[in-house]
């Protein structure tokens, strides 16, 4: 029986370049997802370390096999992440970066499967790395945002004027609205929801205020309804926008469905419905004591 030997030429410089670029992309995506400052020098050092350590595995692929190979792979990944991103939350960062690398590999393999006869040169592979990195970042960033939103969306029951309605509100750490008249934090509620709970006369005053932005204490509509809801104005300040005033009134009660917490005579500021357009929640809760 004749034996055939197959000679494979491995260009270590190209292997290093591809792994280095892949590591940089993965580490940058990990930084962005974890809201960590991107320090390019550390990322380049970490990516370079990972790309250099992987070269012996290319020369001797059998080193990848078994428990020893698994431990060496984990050590390489942990070392890369440690140098690039620091030791705080190292395991979490390593798990996330490994997941990103696997997803990028999946995207590249999918493209190669769909285009089996296409020659993959160095520039094509680099382009695929950037393409897969972009696709994975968009997917994971959307997933992280959805997770943050779902974790902070609360179901509430609004009780006012004999009506009970169920809505969803967002537990917003940035909601610092304060009602100085009643010395309480304030909830921001969509005009769309306010329509469901206020009588017609009170709603007429709200609509008039939302159009004119003029709080006239001698308005006949206000005088008729003031005893029930105590309409008043509160000031607000928004980052990057001009400050202003919001119409505020007292709700009889708001009950948080998950915790059962009850907010009695709770100040509520009326917001334009456009603020909550295409969002699954219709109000912003304050974070204190929630």
XYZ file of N, CA and C in Angstrom:
870
model
N 0.860 -1.189 0.000
C 0.000 0.000 0.000
C 0.899 1.243 0.000
N 0.595 2.116 -0.933
C 1.397 3.329 -1.050
C 0.801 4.427 -0.173
N 1.659 5.129 0.504
C 1.214 6.225 1.353
C 1.412 7.557 0.628
N 0.433 8.402 0.796
C 0.504 9.726 0.187
C 0.669 10.768 1.292
N 1.565 11.665 1.088
C 1.779 12.761 2.036
C 1.243 14.056 1.438
N 0.477 14.746 2.207
C -0.076 16.026 1.772
C 0.660 17.139 2.502
N 1.230 18.032 1.742
C 1.956 19.146 2.344
C 1.060 20.384 2.352
N 0.868 20.945 3.524
C 0.042 22.148 3.672
C 0.938 23.298 4.115
N 0.888 24.369 3.369
C 1.677 25.553 3.711
C 0.826 26.502 4.540
N 1.313 26.831 5.706
C 0.593 27.739 6.596
C 1.369 29.050 6.685
N 0.705 30.132 6.351
C 1.330 31.450 6.441
C 0.998 32.046 7.815
N 1.952 31.954 8.714
C 1.697 32.368 10.089
C 1.395 33.858 10.201
N 1.977 34.662 9.295
C 1.707 36.097 9.363
C 0.246 36.408 9.045
N -0.323 35.659 8.067
C -1.733 35.862 7.726
C -2.642 35.344 8.838
N -2.257 34.193 9.422
C -3.035 33.647 10.542
C -3.044 34.642 11.702
N -1.877 35.218 11.986
C -1.781 36.217 13.058
C -2.664 37.423 12.747
N -2.601 37.926 11.497
C -3.371 39.114 11.120
C -4.869 38.876 11.279
N -5.350 37.732 10.783
C -6.792 37.440 10.848
C -7.247 37.307 12.297
N -6.460 36.582 13.109
C -6.831 36.420 14.521
C -6.747 37.740 15.281
N -5.756 38.557 14.947
C -5.605 39.857 15.600
C -6.811 40.748 15.311
N -7.207 40.834 14.039
C -8.363 41.659 13.663
C -9.633 41.128 14.321
N -9.804 39.791 14.315
C -10.994 39.191 14.941
C -11.038 39.513 16.433
N -9.888 39.415 17.106
C -9.833 39.718 18.541
C -10.174 41.178 18.822
N -9.645 42.086 18.000
C -9.933 43.514 18.187
C -11.430 43.776 18.054
N -12.046 43.209 17.016
C -13.488 43.407 16.798
C -14.287 42.880 17.983
N -13.945 41.667 18.443
C -14.669 41.052 19.565
C -14.517 41.886 20.835
N -13.317 42.353 21.119
C -13.072 43.127 22.344
C -13.767 44.485 22.308
N -13.787 45.124 21.143
C -14.482 46.413 21.019
C -15.983 46.226 21.224
N -16.552 45.179 20.622
C -17.988 44.904 20.798
C -18.294 44.627 22.268
N -17.436 43.851 22.931
C -17.631 43.547 24.353
C -17.627 44.822 25.190
N -16.687 45.727 24.890
C -16.639 47.017 25.605
C -17.923 47.802 25.416
N -18.397 47.867 24.179
C -19.600 48.648 23.890
C -20.817 48.070 24.602
N -20.938 46.754 24.609
C -22.105 46.122 25.233
C -22.096 46.284 26.750
N -20.905 46.287 27.346
C -20.790 46.412 28.803
C -20.638 47.862 29.254
N -20.779 48.813 28.306
C -20.682 50.250 28.617
C -19.347 50.589 29.276
N -18.282 49.940 28.803
C -16.944 50.170 29.350
C -16.153 51.055 28.388
N -15.303 51.912 28.947
C -14.477 52.783 28.108
C -13.564 51.951 27.212
N -13.479 52.340 25.935
C -12.630 51.629 24.981
C -11.217 52.210 25.051
N -10.281 51.408 25.547
C -8.876 51.816 25.615
C -8.121 51.054 24.533
N -7.871 51.742 23.408
C -7.350 51.085 22.213
C -6.004 50.407 22.444
N -5.133 51.030 23.236
C -3.803 50.442 23.454
C -3.931 49.092 24.155
N -4.755 49.038 25.196
C -4.954 47.772 25.921
C -5.632 46.734 25.038
N -6.596 47.182 24.234
C -7.284 46.247 23.341
C -6.309 45.680 22.309
N -5.429 46.533 21.768
C -4.440 46.066 20.785
C -3.466 45.084 21.431
N -3.048 45.389 22.666
C -2.132 44.482 23.365
C -2.796 43.135 23.637
N -4.050 43.183 24.122
C -4.768 41.940 24.394
C -5.000 41.126 23.136
N -5.412 41.806 22.056
C -5.650 41.115 20.786
C -4.356 40.520 20.241
N -3.251 41.268 20.375
C -1.958 40.757 19.916
C -1.514 39.544 20.710
N -1.721 39.593 22.036
C -1.364 38.458 22.889
C -2.135 37.209 22.476
N -3.448 37.360 22.290
C -4.261 36.214 21.890
C -3.857 35.663 20.541
N -3.524 36.559 19.601
C -3.139 36.119 18.255
C -1.791 35.405 18.256
N -0.862 35.835 19.129
C 0.456 35.192 19.210
C 0.346 33.818 19.866
N -0.408 33.744 20.966
C -0.525 32.471 21.697
C -1.173 31.396 20.834
N -2.039 31.807 19.893
C -2.765 30.831 19.084
C -1.879 30.197 18.012
N -0.718 30.806 17.690
C 0.130 30.306 16.597
C 0.637 28.874 16.824
N 1.096 28.505 18.048
C 1.507 27.105 18.247
C 0.375 26.109 17.991
N -0.872 26.514 18.244
C -2.004 25.628 17.978
C -2.149 25.381 16.476
N -1.798 26.393 15.676
C -1.894 26.251 14.218
C -0.821 25.295 13.714
N 0.375 25.387 14.303
C 1.482 24.514 13.890
C 1.222 23.079 14.332
N 0.677 22.912 15.537
C 0.385 21.567 16.061
C -1.081 21.505 16.489
N -1.984 21.228 15.540
C -3.431 21.228 15.830
C -3.849 20.243 16.913
N -3.045 19.178 17.119
C -3.429 18.174 18.115
C -3.432 18.740 19.537
N -2.785 19.885 19.711
C -2.785 20.518 21.035
C -4.186 20.962 21.443
N -5.091 21.101 20.444
C -6.465 21.510 20.725
C -7.296 20.382 21.345
N -6.819 19.138 21.219
C -7.629 17.986 21.605
C -7.620 17.774 23.120
N -8.716 17.169 23.611
C -8.794 16.752 24.997
C -8.938 17.884 25.998
N -8.816 17.477 27.266
C -8.962 18.434 28.366
C -7.838 19.465 28.335
N -6.650 19.018 27.965
C -5.505 19.928 27.896
C -5.763 21.047 26.891
N -6.281 20.676 25.726
C -6.594 21.678 24.706
C -7.657 22.654 25.173
N -8.667 22.124 25.879
C -9.732 22.986 26.389
C -9.186 23.982 27.413
N -8.315 23.508 28.295
C -7.738 24.392 29.306
C -6.843 25.455 28.669
N -6.073 25.056 27.650
C -5.217 26.022 26.959
C -6.050 27.078 26.238
N -7.155 26.649 25.624
C -8.037 27.598 24.927
C -8.653 28.587 25.910
N -9.133 28.073 27.051
C -9.717 28.948 28.070
C -8.677 29.926 28.611
N -7.472 29.420 28.860
C -6.412 30.285 29.372
C -6.057 31.396 28.396
N -6.030 31.045 27.103
C -5.734 32.059 26.080
C -6.804 33.140 26.064
N -8.069 32.708 26.095
C -9.179 33.670 26.084
C -9.190 34.554 27.316
N -8.985 33.942 28.490
C -8.980 34.717 29.735
C -7.818 35.707 29.774
N -6.648 35.275 29.278
C -5.499 36.174 29.239
C -5.728 37.358 28.318
N -6.332 37.084 27.171
C -6.633 38.160 26.217
C -7.587 39.180 26.825
N -8.653 38.684 27.443
C -9.658 39.574 28.041
C -9.078 40.328 29.234
N -8.249 39.654 30.026
C -7.639 40.297 31.198
C -6.771 41.489 30.788
N -5.935 41.297 29.773
C -5.050 42.379 29.320
C -5.853 43.526 28.719
N -6.887 43.191 27.933
C -7.635 44.221 27.197
C -8.666 44.947 28.050
N -9.362 44.206 28.929
C -10.523 44.783 29.617
C -10.397 44.836 31.133
N -9.320 44.290 31.689
C -9.144 44.346 33.137
C -9.704 43.120 33.836
N -9.437 43.022 35.153
C -9.809 41.817 35.898
C -11.205 41.879 36.509
N -11.801 43.081 36.631
C -13.125 43.182 37.238
C -14.168 42.518 36.328
N -14.921 41.568 36.878
C -15.925 40.857 36.082
C -15.308 40.051 34.955
N -14.121 39.466 35.216
C -13.362 38.793 34.156
C -14.138 37.639 33.526
N -14.765 36.804 34.358
C -15.480 35.640 33.824
C -16.654 36.080 32.947
N -17.381 37.093 33.402
C -18.508 37.613 32.622
C -18.032 38.156 31.277
N -16.943 38.914 31.300
C -16.403 39.479 30.055
C -15.909 38.377 29.121
N -15.268 37.366 29.699
C -14.768 36.260 28.882
C -15.919 35.485 28.248
N -16.962 35.209 29.024
C -18.130 34.488 28.479
C -18.781 35.280 27.347
N -18.919 36.594 27.542
C -19.540 37.426 26.510
C -18.678 37.479 25.256
N -17.364 37.677 25.424
C -16.481 37.754 24.255
C -16.427 36.421 23.510
N -16.449 35.311 24.247
C -16.456 33.992 23.604
C -17.743 33.783 22.812
N -18.869 34.204 23.394
C -20.155 34.095 22.690
C -20.144 34.920 21.407
N -19.589 36.125 21.488
C -19.507 36.991 20.298
C -18.647 36.336 19.227
N -17.509 35.744 19.629
C -16.622 35.077 18.672
C -17.329 33.904 18.000
N -18.073 33.119 18.773
C -18.809 31.978 18.212
C -19.872 32.455 17.223
N -20.597 33.522 17.585
C -21.627 34.063 16.686
C -21.011 34.604 15.398
N -19.869 35.271 15.515
C -19.182 35.763 14.313
C -18.752 34.603 13.420
N -18.232 33.544 14.041
C -17.870 32.358 13.267
C -19.071 31.740 12.577
N -20.216 31.761 13.270
C -21.444 31.240 12.662
C -21.864 32.038 11.443
N -21.745 33.372 11.529
C -22.095 34.229 10.385
C -21.169 33.951 9.207
N -19.854 33.840 9.477
C -18.885 33.580 8.404
C -19.139 32.224 7.758
N -19.382 31.192 8.575
C -19.657 29.858 8.027
C -20.945 29.837 7.216
N -21.943 30.617 7.646
C -23.197 30.697 6.895
C -22.952 31.303 5.511
N -22.152 32.376 5.462
C -21.836 33.012 4.171
C -21.063 32.046 3.278
N -20.086 31.328 3.858
C -19.298 30.370 3.072
C -20.159 29.207 2.585
N -21.160 28.823 3.394
C -22.074 27.745 2.990
C -22.947 28.184 1.820
N -23.393 29.450 1.865
C -24.244 29.973 0.795
C -23.453 30.256 -0.487
N -22.146 30.503 -0.339
C -21.288 30.793 -1.506
C -20.132 29.798 -1.534
N -20.427 28.509 -1.811
C -19.400 27.466 -1.672
C -18.256 27.572 -2.677
N -18.509 28.133 -3.835
C -17.490 28.175 -4.891
C -16.744 29.503 -4.957
N -16.983 30.366 -3.981
C -16.337 31.677 -3.979
C -14.958 31.586 -3.328
N -13.967 32.129 -4.017
C -12.603 32.140 -3.471
C -12.511 33.142 -2.319
N -11.999 32.662 -1.192
C -11.879 33.511 -0.011
C -10.425 33.935 0.178
N -10.083 35.081 -0.358
C -8.750 35.622 -0.150
C -8.667 36.369 1.167
N -7.498 36.919 1.444
C -7.283 37.603 2.713
C -8.209 38.805 2.874
N -8.392 39.559 1.781
C -9.246 40.747 1.869
C -10.716 40.358 2.047
N -11.103 39.257 1.393
C -12.479 38.776 1.555
C -12.733 38.338 2.990
N -11.761 37.633 3.574
C -11.912 37.179 4.962
C -11.981 38.358 5.932
N -11.143 39.374 5.694
C -11.184 40.555 6.557
C -12.520 41.281 6.431
N -13.024 41.365 5.188
C -14.334 41.991 4.978
C -15.429 41.197 5.681
N -15.322 39.858 5.625
C -16.301 39.009 6.311
C -16.235 39.201 7.822
N -15.031 39.392 8.347
C -14.891 39.636 9.787
C -15.630 40.905 10.201
N -15.427 41.976 9.436
C -16.105 43.240 9.760
C -17.617 43.110 9.571
N -18.033 42.394 8.526
C -19.466 42.185 8.280
C -20.101 41.391 9.412
N -19.449 40.283 9.794
C -20.000 39.447 10.870
C -19.983 40.192 12.200
N -18.917 40.981 12.440
C -18.845 41.772 13.670
C -19.970 42.779 13.762
N -20.255 43.450 12.643
C -21.354 44.422 12.613
C -22.691 43.740 12.871
N -22.907 42.595 12.204
C -24.173 41.866 12.365
C -24.359 41.399 13.807
N -23.300 40.863 14.396
C -23.385 40.367 15.777
C -23.592 41.522 16.753
N -22.916 42.652 16.515
C -23.091 43.804 17.408
C -24.530 44.307 17.375
N -25.104 44.427 16.183
C -26.497 44.892 16.061
C -27.431 43.943 16.804
N -27.219 42.631 16.620
C -28.078 41.634 17.270
C -27.938 41.674 18.788
N -26.706 41.654 19.282
C -26.502 41.613 20.735
C -26.893 42.932 21.395
N -26.627 44.057 20.721
C -27.010 45.359 21.277
C -28.521 45.454 21.415
N -29.249 44.983 20.398
C -30.723 44.974 20.458
C -31.200 44.069 21.592
N -30.554 42.900 21.740
C -30.935 41.961 22.805
C -30.704 42.576 24.183
N -29.560 43.234 24.378
C -29.259 43.873 25.660
C -30.265 44.976 25.966
N -30.613 45.782 24.958
C -31.571 46.870 25.176
C -32.938 46.316 25.542
N -33.365 45.253 24.838
C -34.657 44.631 25.148
C -34.657 44.073 26.570
N -33.533 43.474 26.976
C -33.432 42.908 28.324
C -33.546 44.007 29.376
N -32.840 45.141 29.137
C -32.900 46.244 30.100
C -34.307 46.819 30.199
N -34.966 46.950 29.037
C -36.321 47.510 29.031
C -37.290 46.575 29.738
N -37.226 45.265 29.398
C -38.162 44.305 29.989
C -37.965 44.191 31.494
N -36.714 44.319 31.954
C -36.451 44.241 33.392
C -37.029 45.432 34.146
N -37.202 46.564 33.465
C -37.662 47.787 34.123
C -39.097 48.159 33.785
N -39.786 47.343 32.994
C -41.188 47.629 32.671
C -42.080 46.981 33.725
N -42.944 47.786 34.343
C -43.818 47.310 35.419
C -45.282 47.405 34.992
N -46.054 46.442 35.428
C -47.508 46.512 35.251
C -48.102 47.256 36.445
N -48.977 48.208 36.169
C -49.604 48.986 37.241
C -51.111 49.045 37.020
N -51.818 49.283 38.112
C -53.262 49.528 38.052
C -53.496 50.958 38.523
N -54.095 51.761 37.659
C -54.381 53.165 37.978
C -55.828 53.275 38.446
N -56.015 53.763 39.654
C -57.352 53.902 40.238
C -57.655 55.391 40.418
N -58.681 55.871 39.727
C -59.018 57.287 39.842
C -60.475 57.506 39.445
N -61.154 58.293 40.263
C -62.528 58.689 39.948
C -63.441 57.477 39.702
N -63.198 56.406 40.476
C -64.020 55.204 40.347
C -63.648 54.304 39.184
N -62.583 54.639 38.450
C -62.146 53.821 37.309
C -60.847 53.109 37.653
N -60.720 51.873 37.181
C -59.492 51.097 37.348
C -59.004 50.651 35.970
N -57.812 51.080 35.582
C -57.263 50.649 34.293
C -55.857 50.094 34.500
N -55.512 49.101 33.692
C -54.179 48.487 33.764
C -53.298 49.046 32.654
N -52.088 49.411 33.018
C -51.129 49.946 32.049
C -49.734 49.430 32.391
N -48.805 49.672 31.487
C -47.397 49.360 31.743
C -46.615 50.665 31.843
N -45.712 50.722 32.830
C -44.862 51.895 33.015
C -43.410 51.460 33.120
N -42.536 52.383 32.762
C -41.096 52.114 32.788
C -40.486 52.690 34.064
N -39.770 51.840 34.782
C -39.105 52.263 36.019
C -37.820 52.998 35.638
N -37.892 54.313 35.607
C -36.843 55.150 35.020
C -35.957 55.768 36.100
N -34.677 55.384 36.097
C -33.740 55.953 37.075
C -33.462 57.425 36.786
N -33.756 57.868 35.569
C -33.509 59.259 35.204
C -34.683 60.178 35.455
N -35.799 59.621 35.949
C -36.969 60.460 36.241
C -36.788 61.119 37.608
N -36.387 62.391 37.586
C -36.147 63.133 38.835
C -37.189 64.226 39.046
N -38.350 64.084 38.396
C -39.409 65.083 38.567
C -39.840 65.143 40.034
N -40.006 66.367 40.522
C -40.388 66.552 41.930
C -41.512 67.576 42.017
N -42.520 67.243 42.819
C -43.648 68.152 43.023
C -43.428 68.911 44.333
N -43.039 70.189 44.267
C -42.773 70.945 45.502
C -44.034 71.249 46.300
N -45.194 71.242 45.639
C -46.440 71.550 46.343
C -46.784 70.462 47.353
N -46.600 69.193 46.955
C -46.912 68.067 47.847
C -45.646 67.363 48.347
N -44.483 67.883 47.929
C -43.197 67.346 48.384
C -43.081 65.842 48.106
N -43.365 65.470 46.855
C -43.318 64.063 46.457
C -42.661 63.926 45.080
N -42.018 62.764 44.816
C -41.564 62.493 43.450
C -42.780 62.321 42.538
N -42.595 62.573 41.251
C -43.731 62.649 40.331
C -43.611 61.622 39.210
N -44.738 61.048 38.847
C -44.818 60.104 37.730
C -45.180 60.867 36.459
N -44.555 60.487 35.351
C -44.885 61.077 34.050
C -45.838 60.132 33.328
N -46.989 60.636 32.918
C -48.034 59.795 32.334
C -48.461 60.348 30.983
N -48.636 59.448 30.027
C -49.031 59.859 28.683
C -50.431 60.477 28.677
N -50.597 61.497 27.849
C -51.904 62.143 27.683
C -52.962 61.123 27.246
N -52.515 60.120 26.515
C -53.417 59.065 26.035
C -54.068 58.314 27.194
N -53.292 58.060 28.264
C -53.823 57.362 29.438
C -54.688 58.300 30.268
N -54.264 59.564 30.356
C -55.021 60.552 31.137
C -56.450 60.675 30.611
N -56.618 60.560 29.297
C -57.951 60.645 28.689
C -58.893 59.565 29.222
N -58.316 58.415 29.586
C -59.143 57.289 30.019
C -59.656 57.444 31.447
N -59.004 58.298 32.245
C -59.350 58.333 33.672
C -59.994 59.643 34.123
N -59.831 60.708 33.340
C -60.401 61.995 33.747
C -61.772 62.217 33.115
N -62.684 62.851 33.850
C -63.985 63.219 33.277
C -63.803 64.240 32.145
N -64.870 64.456 31.407
C -64.798 65.307 30.215
C -64.358 66.731 30.541
N -64.915 67.324 31.611
C -64.576 68.711 31.949
C -63.094 68.858 32.294
N -62.583 67.914 33.077
C -61.173 67.966 33.461
C -60.276 67.748 32.246
N -60.706 66.848 31.352
C -59.919 66.572 30.159
C -59.893 67.766 29.215
N -60.975 68.545 29.193
C -61.005 69.758 28.372
C -59.930 70.744 28.826
N -59.778 70.863 30.137
C -58.741 71.760 30.668
C -57.347 71.251 30.304
N -57.150 69.928 30.398
C -55.850 69.339 30.051
C -55.513 69.609 28.586
N -56.490 69.385 27.699
C -56.264 69.623 26.266
C -55.928 71.083 25.993
N -56.647 71.978 26.662
C -56.411 73.413 26.480
C -54.999 73.782 26.930
N -54.568 73.201 28.043
C -53.219 73.484 28.544
C -52.156 72.919 27.602
N -52.363 71.697 27.094
C -51.380 71.068 26.218
C -51.190 71.861 24.932
N -52.245 72.564 24.500
C -52.160 73.375 23.273
C -51.506 74.724 23.553
N -51.987 75.414 24.595
C -51.543 76.792 24.855
C -50.361 76.896 25.815
N -50.151 75.861 26.627
C -49.105 75.882 27.657
C -49.257 77.094 28.581
N -50.507 77.430 28.873
C -50.787 78.605 29.708
C -51.652 78.177 30.883
N -51.105 78.320 32.096
C -51.856 77.935 33.293
C -52.507 79.182 33.881
N -53.786 79.326 33.627
C -54.548 80.479 34.115
C -55.350 80.061 35.339
N -54.994 80.538 36.533
C -55.703 80.105 37.751
C -57.163 80.538 37.792
N -57.553 81.466 36.920
C -58.945 81.933 36.898
C -59.741 81.322 35.745
N -59.141 80.318 35.087
C -59.850 79.629 34.009
C -61.096 78.954 34.582
N -62.288 79.202 33.993
C -63.531 78.602 34.518
C -63.469 77.081 34.592
N -62.821 76.467 33.597
C -62.698 75.006 33.622
C -61.870 74.551 34.820
N -60.817 75.307 35.122
C -59.954 74.960 36.248
C -60.694 75.115 37.569
N -61.444 76.192 37.716
C -62.163 76.452 38.965
C -63.194 75.368 39.254
N -63.790 74.807 38.188
C -64.803 73.761 38.373
C -64.192 72.453 38.867
N -62.982 72.170 38.430
C -62.403 70.841 38.684
C -61.310 70.830 39.753
N -60.913 71.992 40.227
C -59.737 72.089 41.083
C -59.874 71.299 42.378
N -61.060 71.237 42.922
C -61.252 70.545 44.195
C -60.990 69.041 44.050
N -61.257 68.488 42.869
C -61.129 67.039 42.676
C -59.683 66.594 42.427
N -58.990 67.313 41.560
C -57.677 66.817 41.134
C -56.520 67.749 41.458
N -56.799 68.974 41.832
C -55.763 69.948 42.195
C -54.725 70.120 41.079
N -55.152 70.660 39.959
C -54.236 70.953 38.858
C -53.225 72.017 39.283
N -51.961 71.814 38.924
C -50.913 72.798 39.181
C -49.751 72.515 38.228
N -48.780 73.390 38.210
C -47.625 73.221 37.333
C -46.387 72.832 38.141
N -45.533 72.028 37.503
C -44.217 71.737 38.086
C -43.155 71.996 37.013
N -41.974 72.366 37.463
C -40.875 72.631 36.527
C -40.138 71.331 36.208
N -39.585 71.274 35.003
C -38.756 70.125 34.632
C -37.527 70.630 33.888
N -36.501 69.801 33.903
C -35.273 70.119 33.172
C -34.797 68.848 32.499
N -34.556 68.912 31.196
C -34.151 67.744 30.429
C -32.765 67.970 29.852
N -31.932 66.922 29.885
C -30.566 67.032 29.374
C -30.598 67.291 27.873
N -29.920 68.319 27.437
C -29.841 68.633 26.017
C -31.038 69.375 25.470
N -32.035 69.661 26.333
C -33.229 70.375 25.882
C -33.515 71.528 26.840
N -34.323 72.458 26.367
C -34.675 73.592 27.226
C -35.605 73.135 28.344
N -35.516 73.814 29.489
C -36.393 73.483 30.610
C -37.778 74.056 30.357
N -38.726 73.632 31.171
C -40.091 74.110 30.987
C -40.972 73.703 32.143
N -42.279 73.660 31.895
C -43.241 73.292 32.930
C -44.198 72.228 32.406
N -44.697 71.435 33.338
C -45.658 70.381 33.017
C -46.896 70.551 33.886
N -48.033 70.182 33.310
C -49.272 70.184 34.084
C -49.291 68.953 34.975
N -49.620 69.170 36.235
C -49.589 68.080 37.207
C -50.921 68.022 37.953
N -51.326 66.821 38.349
C -52.530 66.664 39.165
C -52.372 65.441 40.057
N -53.314 65.248 40.970
C -53.246 64.137 41.915
C -54.112 62.973 41.451
N -53.496 61.801 41.395
C -54.249 60.569 41.146
C -54.660 59.969 42.483
N -55.829 59.330 42.498
C -56.287 58.719 43.752
C -55.317 57.647 44.236
N -54.925 56.743 43.302
C -54.066 55.629 43.720
C -53.446 54.943 42.501
N -52.204 54.500 42.666
C -51.532 53.651 41.677
C -50.991 52.435 42.415
N -51.286 51.244 41.890
C -50.842 49.998 42.520
C -49.877 49.283 41.580
N -48.673 48.967 42.080
C -47.713 48.188 41.298
C -48.085 46.718 41.404
N -48.380 46.108 40.258
C -48.908 44.743 40.250
C -47.912 43.738 40.817
N -46.618 43.890 40.520
C -45.625 42.897 40.945
C -45.374 42.929 42.448
N -45.184 44.120 42.997
C -44.830 44.240 44.418
C -46.027 44.521 45.322
N -47.138 44.973 44.731
C -48.306 45.334 45.524
C -48.189 46.696 46.186
N -47.118 47.429 45.908
C -46.917 48.761 46.505
C -48.013 49.708 46.030
N -48.555 50.498 46.969
C -49.654 51.423 46.666
C -49.173 52.857 46.851
N -49.423 53.679 45.845
C -49.078 55.099 45.903
C -50.375 55.889 46.001
N -50.638 56.453 47.173
C -51.886 57.171 47.440
C -51.690 58.667 47.181
N -52.720 59.270 46.543
C -52.659 60.700 46.210
C -51.306 61.037 45.565
N -51.058 60.365 44.467
C -49.771 60.459 43.786
C -49.771 61.567 42.734
N -48.824 62.523 42.817
C -48.711 63.538 41.766
C -48.315 62.906 40.430
N -49.011 63.324 39.381
C -48.761 62.803 38.034
C -48.653 63.979 37.070
N -47.587 64.013 36.272
C -47.415 65.049 35.250
C -47.877 64.506 33.905
N -48.565 65.348 33.142
C -49.111 64.928 31.844
C -48.069 65.177 30.759
N -47.749 64.125 29.990
C -46.773 64.235 28.900
C -47.472 64.073 27.558
N -46.896 64.681 26.545
C -47.422 64.531 25.190
C -47.381 63.062 24.786
N -48.452 62.601 24.134
C -48.549 61.192 23.742
C -47.422 60.776 22.802
N -46.855 61.725 22.051
C -45.775 61.405 21.112
C -44.527 60.897 21.826
N -44.361 61.276 23.090
C -43.202 60.824 23.858
C -43.196 59.307 24.011
N -44.373 58.700 24.013
C -44.488 57.249 24.203
C -44.953 56.547 22.926
N -44.805 57.214 21.790
C -45.248 56.641 20.515
C -44.459 55.368 20.200
N -45.170 54.295 19.863
C -44.597 52.993 19.497
C -43.800 52.352 20.636
N -44.097 52.741 21.875
C -43.455 52.114 23.028
C -44.488 51.283 23.773
N -44.003 50.226 24.419
C -44.936 49.323 25.084
C -45.373 49.837 26.450
N -44.767 50.922 26.911
C -45.168 51.514 28.186
C -45.691 52.925 27.948
N -46.549 53.382 28.876
C -47.224 54.672 28.705
C -46.948 55.643 29.849
N -45.911 55.375 30.608
C -45.578 56.274 31.707
C -44.190 55.988 32.244
N -43.650 56.948 33.003
C -42.336 56.797 33.628
C -42.485 56.883 35.140
N -42.177 55.779 35.810
C -42.176 55.766 37.269
C -40.864 56.359 37.781
N -40.861 56.844 38.994
C -39.609 57.245 39.639
C -39.010 56.019 40.311
N -37.701 56.050 40.564
C -37.000 54.858 41.051
C -36.956 54.762 42.575
N -37.114 55.876 43.277
C -36.973 55.885 44.738
C -38.003 54.981 45.405
N -37.503 54.110 46.311
C -38.371 53.251 47.141
C -39.252 52.319 46.321
N -38.866 52.025 45.081
C -39.662 51.106 44.270
C -39.119 49.677 44.385
